[in-house]
XYZ file of C-alpha atoms in Angstrom:
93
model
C 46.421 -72.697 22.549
C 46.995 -73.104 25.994
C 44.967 -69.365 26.592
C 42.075 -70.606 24.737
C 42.851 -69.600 21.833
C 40.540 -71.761 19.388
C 42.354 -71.743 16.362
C 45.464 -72.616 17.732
C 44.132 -75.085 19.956
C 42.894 -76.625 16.873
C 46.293 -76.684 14.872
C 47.749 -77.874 17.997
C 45.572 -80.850 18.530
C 45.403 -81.742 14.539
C 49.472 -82.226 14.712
C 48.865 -83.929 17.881
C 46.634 -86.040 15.825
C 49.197 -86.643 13.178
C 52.190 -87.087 15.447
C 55.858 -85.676 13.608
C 59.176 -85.670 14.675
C 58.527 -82.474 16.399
C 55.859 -83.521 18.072
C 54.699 -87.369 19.071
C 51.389 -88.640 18.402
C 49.059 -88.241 21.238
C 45.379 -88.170 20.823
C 44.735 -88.038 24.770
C 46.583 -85.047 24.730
C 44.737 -83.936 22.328
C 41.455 -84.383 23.162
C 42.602 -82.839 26.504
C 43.677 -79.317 25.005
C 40.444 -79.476 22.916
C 38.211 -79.378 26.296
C 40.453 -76.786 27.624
C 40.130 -74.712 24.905
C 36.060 -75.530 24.176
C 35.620 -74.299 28.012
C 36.789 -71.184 27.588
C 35.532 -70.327 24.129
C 32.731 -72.375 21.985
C 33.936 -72.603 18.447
C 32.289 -74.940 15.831
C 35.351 -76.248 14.440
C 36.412 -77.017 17.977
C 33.315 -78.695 19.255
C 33.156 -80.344 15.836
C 36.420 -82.128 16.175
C 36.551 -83.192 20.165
C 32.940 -84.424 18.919
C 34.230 -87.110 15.724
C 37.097 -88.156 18.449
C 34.907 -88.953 21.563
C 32.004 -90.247 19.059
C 35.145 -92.650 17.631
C 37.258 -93.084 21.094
C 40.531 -91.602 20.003
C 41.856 -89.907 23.066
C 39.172 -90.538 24.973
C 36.164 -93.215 25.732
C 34.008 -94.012 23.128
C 30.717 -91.428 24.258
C 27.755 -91.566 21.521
C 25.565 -89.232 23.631
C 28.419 -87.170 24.892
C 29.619 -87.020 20.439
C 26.072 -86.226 20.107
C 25.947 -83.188 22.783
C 29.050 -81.674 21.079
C 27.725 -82.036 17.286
C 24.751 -79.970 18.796
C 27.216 -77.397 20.043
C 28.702 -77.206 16.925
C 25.616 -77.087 15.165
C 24.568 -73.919 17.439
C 28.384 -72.349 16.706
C 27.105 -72.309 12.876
C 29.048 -75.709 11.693
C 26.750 -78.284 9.708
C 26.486 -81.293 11.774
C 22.958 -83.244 10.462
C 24.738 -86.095 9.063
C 26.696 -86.728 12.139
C 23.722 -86.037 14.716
C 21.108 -88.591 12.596
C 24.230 -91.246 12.757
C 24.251 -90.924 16.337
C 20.620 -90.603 16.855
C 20.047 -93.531 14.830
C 23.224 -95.175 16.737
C 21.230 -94.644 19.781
C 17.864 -96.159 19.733
Protein backbone atom coordinates (compact mmCIF):
# COMPACT_ATOMS: atom_id res chain seq x y z
CA UNK A 1 0.00 0.00 0.00
CA UNK A 2 2.42 2.34 1.01
CA UNK A 3 4.22 1.89 -2.86
CA UNK A 4 1.03 2.66 -4.46
CA UNK A 5 -0.11 -0.28 -4.77
CA UNK A 6 -4.03 0.25 -5.40
CA UNK A 7 -5.42 -2.80 -4.30
CA UNK A 8 -3.73 -2.95 -1.23
CA UNK A 9 -4.14 0.53 -0.49
CA UNK A 10 -7.71 -0.24 -0.74
CA UNK A 11 -7.80 -3.32 1.72
CA UNK A 12 -5.71 -1.25 3.88
CA UNK A 13 -7.95 1.72 4.14
CA UNK A 14 -11.36 -0.55 4.21
CA UNK A 15 -9.90 -2.22 7.66
CA UNK A 16 -8.90 1.17 8.56
CA UNK A 17 -12.48 1.91 8.00
CA UNK A 18 -13.68 -0.93 10.10
CA UNK A 19 -11.14 -0.61 12.89
CA UNK A 20 -10.15 -4.45 14.65
CA UNK A 21 -8.07 -5.36 17.29
CA UNK A 22 -5.24 -5.44 14.93
CA UNK A 23 -5.74 -2.40 13.70
CA UNK A 24 -7.75 0.83 15.33
CA UNK A 25 -10.29 2.65 13.53
CA UNK A 26 -8.99 5.61 11.75
CA UNK A 27 -10.71 7.12 8.84
CA UNK A 28 -8.10 10.16 8.62
CA UNK A 29 -5.64 7.69 8.14
CA UNK A 30 -7.42 6.36 5.80
CA UNK A 31 -8.40 8.82 3.64
CA UNK A 32 -4.68 9.82 3.85
CA UNK A 33 -3.25 6.44 2.31
CA UNK A 34 -6.10 6.67 -0.27
CA UNK A 35 -4.55 10.12 -1.74
CA UNK A 36 -1.20 8.62 -1.53
CA UNK A 37 -2.03 5.82 -3.34
CA UNK A 38 -4.65 7.76 -6.02
CA UNK A 39 -1.40 10.05 -6.79
CA UNK A 40 0.60 7.60 -7.90
CA UNK A 41 -1.84 5.36 -9.72
CA UNK A 42 -5.67 6.29 -10.78
CA UNK A 43 -7.82 3.31 -10.03
CA UNK A 44 -11.69 3.48 -10.06
CA UNK A 45 -12.22 1.63 -7.00
CA UNK A 46 -9.75 3.97 -5.38
CA UNK A 47 -11.07 7.27 -6.58
CA UNK A 48 -14.51 5.78 -5.97
CA UNK A 49 -14.01 5.28 -2.30
CA UNK A 50 -11.77 8.56 -1.16
CA UNK A 51 -14.81 10.11 -3.27
CA UNK A 52 -18.13 8.58 -0.87
CA UNK A 53 -15.68 9.59 2.25
CA UNK A 54 -14.82 13.28 1.35
CA UNK A 55 -18.50 13.62 -0.29
CA UNK A 56 -19.67 12.26 3.52
CA UNK A 57 -16.64 13.86 5.73
CA UNK A 58 -15.23 10.71 7.21
CA UNK A 59 -11.55 11.34 7.44
CA UNK A 60 -11.65 14.34 5.95
CA UNK A 61 -13.88 17.73 5.40
CA UNK A 62 -17.04 17.38 4.01
CA UNK A 63 -16.05 18.52 -0.05
CA UNK A 64 -19.24 18.14 -2.49
CA UNK A 65 -17.26 19.55 -5.46
CA UNK A 66 -14.02 17.96 -4.46
CA UNK A 67 -16.59 14.16 -4.04
CA UNK A 68 -17.77 15.29 -7.30
CA UNK A 69 -14.16 15.70 -9.07
CA UNK A 70 -13.23 12.19 -7.80
CA UNK A 71 -16.65 10.37 -8.94
CA UNK A 72 -15.56 11.87 -12.39
CA UNK A 73 -12.19 10.22 -12.01
CA UNK A 74 -13.68 7.18 -11.28
CA UNK A 75 -16.08 7.43 -13.89
CA UNK A 76 -13.04 7.95 -16.49
CA UNK A 77 -11.11 4.74 -14.62
CA UNK A 78 -14.30 2.66 -15.98
CA UNK A 79 -16.35 2.57 -12.44
CA UNK A 80 -20.18 3.63 -12.76
CA UNK A 81 -20.59 6.73 -10.87
CA UNK A 82 -24.07 8.56 -12.46
CA UNK A 83 -26.01 8.13 -9.42
CA UNK A 84 -23.44 9.63 -7.23
CA UNK A 85 -22.40 12.58 -9.72
CA UNK A 86 -26.44 13.69 -10.30
CA UNK A 87 -26.63 13.58 -6.21
CA UNK A 88 -23.91 15.93 -6.07
CA UNK A 89 -24.81 17.94 -9.01
CA UNK A 90 -28.18 18.29 -7.79
CA UNK A 91 -26.53 18.87 -4.13
CA UNK A 92 -24.87 21.74 -5.72
CA UNK A 93 -27.14 24.15 -7.35
Amino acid sequence: AAQGNAHAAKWLATQLLEGSSELPRDEGAAVRLLEACSEEEEDGDVLFLLAELVRDGRGAPRDPERALELFELASIQGRDTRVERAVLRRELR
